[in-house]
Amino acid sequence: MARLHHLLTKALEAELKRLDLGRTGYFLLTTLALTREGQARLSTLSRLMMLHPTTVKLTVDQLEAAGLVARRPHPTDRRATLVSITEEGRERAAAANEALESPDGALGAFAGRHREIFDALQPARLAAGDADL
């Protein structure tokens, strides 16, 4: 299992490097893209991604500098900051997803088998206390 994890991580990082993205940046963009309005509080991103708030803030800093996300104060909670995915961020995340899902891509062996893999791993995730998806 550890060897498979290593191989998948290496393949993922190779695809993302071509698009000038790191894993955390890619996961953050994907998380924002999947929200209803394409935005979330920094604290919500930290919780959803199971990352320390400082890691999320540093990742947002990098993505903002690249024009992939924008940051603004929360309209009703002056303590909170909202992060929104930009159109360029959506395009970069979509390009990464396309590359990763392509039968010719680094993860091509899994093309078309997402549901099968998800269903096979679901019992282990639930037993470990992960959320039921």
PDB file of N, CA and C in Angstrom, residues 60-97:
ATOM      1  N   VAL A  60      -2.669  30.055  -0.050  1.00  0.00           N
ATOM      2  CA  VAL A  60      -3.489  31.117  -0.642  1.00  0.00           C
ATOM      3  C   VAL A  60      -2.589  32.268  -1.096  1.00  0.00           C
ATOM      4  N   ASP A  61      -1.589  32.602  -0.306  1.00  0.00           N
ATOM      5  CA  ASP A  61      -0.641  33.649  -0.701  1.00  0.00           C
ATOM      6  C   ASP A  61      -0.022  33.330  -2.065  1.00  0.00           C
ATOM      7  N   GLN A  62       0.429  32.098  -2.241  1.00  0.00           N
ATOM      8  CA  GLN A  62       1.063  31.688  -3.497  1.00  0.00           C
ATOM      9  C   GLN A  62       0.066  31.710  -4.659  1.00  0.00           C
ATOM     10  N   LEU A  63      -1.126  31.184  -4.422  1.00  0.00           N
ATOM     11  CA  LEU A  63      -2.143  31.147  -5.477  1.00  0.00           C
ATOM     12  C   LEU A  63      -2.619  32.547  -5.841  1.00  0.00           C
ATOM     13  N   GLU A  64      -2.705  33.422  -4.843  1.00  0.00           N
ATOM     14  CA  GLU A  64      -3.113  34.806  -5.101  1.00  0.00           C
ATOM     15  C   GLU A  64      -2.056  35.520  -5.941  1.00  0.00           C
ATOM     16  N   ALA A  65      -0.795  35.303  -5.628  1.00  0.00           N
ATOM     17  CA  ALA A  65       0.291  35.918  -6.397  1.00  0.00           C
ATOM     18  C   ALA A  65       0.271  35.453  -7.856  1.00  0.00           C
ATOM     19  N   ALA A  66      -0.202  34.230  -8.078  1.00  0.00           N
ATOM     20  CA  ALA A  66      -0.291  33.678  -9.432  1.00  0.00           C
ATOM     21  C   ALA A  66      -1.603  34.051 -10.127  1.00  0.00           C
ATOM     22  N   GLY A  67      -2.491  34.768  -9.426  1.00  0.00           N
ATOM     23  CA  GLY A  67      -3.765  35.173 -10.014  1.00  0.00           C
ATOM     24  C   GLY A  67      -4.816  34.081 -10.055  1.00  0.00           C
ATOM     25  N   LEU A  68      -4.638  33.024  -9.262  1.00  0.00           N
ATOM     26  CA  LEU A  68      -5.569  31.890  -9.294  1.00  0.00           C
ATOM     27  C   LEU A  68      -6.678  31.996  -8.258  1.00  0.00           C
ATOM     28  N   VAL A  69      -6.458  32.796  -7.223  1.00  0.00           N
ATOM     29  CA  VAL A  69      -7.488  33.072  -6.214  1.00  0.00           C
ATOM     30  C   VAL A  69      -7.431  34.551  -5.860  1.00  0.00           C
ATOM     31  N   ALA A  70      -8.508  35.025  -5.258  1.00  0.00           N
ATOM     32  CA  ALA A  70      -8.564  36.399  -4.754  1.00  0.00           C
ATOM     33  C   ALA A  70      -9.036  36.335  -3.308  1.00  0.00           C
ATOM     34  N   ARG A  71      -8.549  37.253  -2.527  1.00  0.00           N
ATOM     35  CA  ARG A  71      -8.887  37.301  -1.105  1.00  0.00           C
ATOM     36  C   ARG A  71      -9.609  38.622  -0.830  1.00  0.00           C
ATOM     37  N   ARG A  72     -10.638  38.571   0.022  1.00  0.00           N
ATOM     38  CA  ARG A  72     -11.331  39.794   0.412  1.00  0.00           C
ATOM     39  C   ARG A  72     -11.937  39.609   1.805  1.00  0.00           C
ATOM     40  N   PRO A  73     -12.212  40.712   2.470  1.00  0.00           N
ATOM     41  CA  PRO A  73     -12.839  40.595   3.795  1.00  0.00           C
ATOM     42  C   PRO A  73     -14.242  40.006   3.681  1.00  0.00           C
ATOM     43  N   HIS A  74     -14.641  39.252   4.674  1.00  0.00           N
ATOM     44  CA  HIS A  74     -15.997  38.715   4.721  1.00  0.00           C
ATOM     45  C   HIS A  74     -16.965  39.885   4.884  1.00  0.00           C
ATOM     46  N   PRO A  75     -18.075  39.887   4.165  1.00  0.00           N
ATOM     47  CA  PRO A  75     -18.975  41.042   4.207  1.00  0.00           C
ATOM     48  C   PRO A  75     -19.679  41.263   5.564  1.00  0.00           C
ATOM     49  N   THR A  76     -19.855  40.210   6.350  1.00  0.00           N
ATOM     50  CA  THR A  76     -20.572  40.370   7.616  1.00  0.00           C
ATOM     51  C   THR A  76     -19.755  40.000   8.846  1.00  0.00           C
ATOM     52  N   ASP A  77     -18.617  39.372   8.664  1.00  0.00           N
ATOM     53  CA  ASP A  77     -17.776  38.974   9.792  1.00  0.00           C
ATOM     54  C   ASP A  77     -16.386  39.565   9.589  1.00  0.00           C
ATOM     55  N   ARG A  78     -16.121  40.672  10.260  1.00  0.00           N
ATOM     56  CA  ARG A  78     -14.862  41.376  10.025  1.00  0.00           C
ATOM     57  C   ARG A  78     -13.636  40.587  10.464  1.00  0.00           C
ATOM     58  N   ARG A  79     -13.838  39.503  11.205  1.00  0.00           N
ATOM     59  CA  ARG A  79     -12.711  38.653  11.614  1.00  0.00           C
ATOM     60  C   ARG A  79     -12.315  37.662  10.537  1.00  0.00           C
ATOM     61  N   ALA A  80     -13.196  37.448   9.574  1.00  0.00           N
ATOM     62  CA  ALA A  80     -12.989  36.387   8.580  1.00  0.00           C
ATOM     63  C   ALA A  80     -12.526  36.950   7.233  1.00  0.00           C
ATOM     64  N   THR A  81     -11.811  36.105   6.507  1.00  0.00           N
ATOM     65  CA  THR A  81     -11.366  36.422   5.155  1.00  0.00           C
ATOM     66  C   THR A  81     -11.940  35.382   4.206  1.00  0.00           C
ATOM     67  N   LEU A  82     -12.487  35.858   3.089  1.00  0.00           N
ATOM     68  CA  LEU A  82     -12.995  34.958   2.057  1.00  0.00           C
ATOM     69  C   LEU A  82     -11.952  34.789   0.965  1.00  0.00           C
ATOM     70  N   VAL A  83     -11.854  33.585   0.466  1.00  0.00           N
ATOM     71  CA  VAL A  83     -10.980  33.282  -0.665  1.00  0.00           C
ATOM     72  C   VAL A  83     -11.876  32.813  -1.799  1.00  0.00           C
ATOM     73  N   SER A  84     -11.706  33.415  -2.975  1.00  0.00           N
ATOM     74  CA  SER A  84     -12.505  33.068  -4.155  1.00  0.00           C
ATOM     75  C   SER A  84     -11.588  32.578  -5.261  1.00  0.00           C
ATOM     76  N   ILE A  85     -12.042  31.584  -5.971  1.00  0.00           N
ATOM     77  CA  ILE A  85     -11.287  31.102  -7.124  1.00  0.00           C
ATOM     78  C   ILE A  85     -11.546  32.048  -8.292  1.00  0.00           C
ATOM     79  N   THR A  86     -10.496  32.396  -9.021  1.00  0.00           N
ATOM     80  CA  THR A  86     -10.643  33.258 -10.196  1.00  0.00           C
ATOM     81  C   THR A  86     -10.932  32.389 -11.416  1.00  0.00           C
ATOM     82  N   GLU A  87     -11.275  33.045 -12.513  1.00  0.00           N
ATOM     83  CA  GLU A  87     -11.511  32.300 -13.750  1.00  0.00           C
ATOM     84  C   GLU A  87     -10.240  31.569 -14.172  1.00  0.00           C
ATOM     85  N   GLU A  88      -9.106  32.227 -14.020  1.00  0.00           N
ATOM     86  CA  GLU A  88      -7.826  31.578 -14.348  1.00  0.00           C
ATOM     87  C   GLU A  88      -7.579  30.374 -13.428  1.00  0.00           C
ATOM     88  N   GLY A  89      -7.986  30.491 -12.164  1.00  0.00           N
ATOM     89  CA  GLY A  89      -7.859  29.383 -11.228  1.00  0.00           C
ATOM     90  C   GLY A  89      -8.728  28.204 -11.639  1.00  0.00           C
ATOM     91  N   ARG A  90      -9.948  28.513 -12.073  1.00  0.00           N
ATOM     92  CA  ARG A  90     -10.842  27.443 -12.556  1.00  0.00           C
ATOM     93  C   ARG A  90     -10.252  26.742 -13.775  1.00  0.00           C
ATOM     94  N   GLU A  91      -9.694  27.543 -14.679  1.00  0.00           N
ATOM     95  CA  GLU A  91      -9.102  26.971 -15.893  1.00  0.00           C
ATOM     96  C   GLU A  91      -7.906  26.088 -15.559  1.00  0.00           C
ATOM     97  N   ARG A  92      -7.071  26.527 -14.615  1.00  0.00           N
ATOM     98  CA  ARG A  92      -5.887  25.744 -14.234  1.00  0.00           C
ATOM     99  C   ARG A  92      -6.317  24.448 -13.552  1.00  0.00           C
ATOM    100  N   ALA A  93      -7.307  24.517 -12.664  1.00  0.00           N
ATOM    101  CA  ALA A  93      -7.792  23.315 -11.991  1.00  0.00           C
ATOM    102  C   ALA A  93      -8.412  22.351 -13.007  1.00  0.00           C
ATOM    103  N   ALA A  94      -9.163  22.885 -13.965  1.00  0.00           N
ATOM    104  CA  ALA A  94      -9.781  22.044 -14.991  1.00  0.00           C
ATOM    105  C   ALA A  94      -8.717  21.375 -15.853  1.00  0.00           C
ATOM    106  N   ALA A  95      -7.667  22.117 -16.190  1.00  0.00           N
ATOM    107  CA  ALA A  95      -6.576  21.540 -16.983  1.00  0.00           C
ATOM    108  C   ALA A  95      -5.888  20.423 -16.207  1.00  0.00           C
ATOM    109  N   ALA A  96      -5.695  20.628 -14.909  1.00  0.00           N
ATOM    110  CA  ALA A  96      -5.081  19.588 -14.075  1.00  0.00           C
ATOM    111  C   ALA A  96      -5.983  18.362 -14.010  1.00  0.00           C
ATOM    112  N   ASN A  97      -7.270  18.579 -13.809  1.00  0.00           N
ATOM    113  CA  ASN A  97      -8.205  17.450 -13.747  1.00  0.00           C
ATOM    114  C   ASN A  97      -8.217  16.669 -15.058  1.00  0.00           C
TER     115      ASN A  97
END
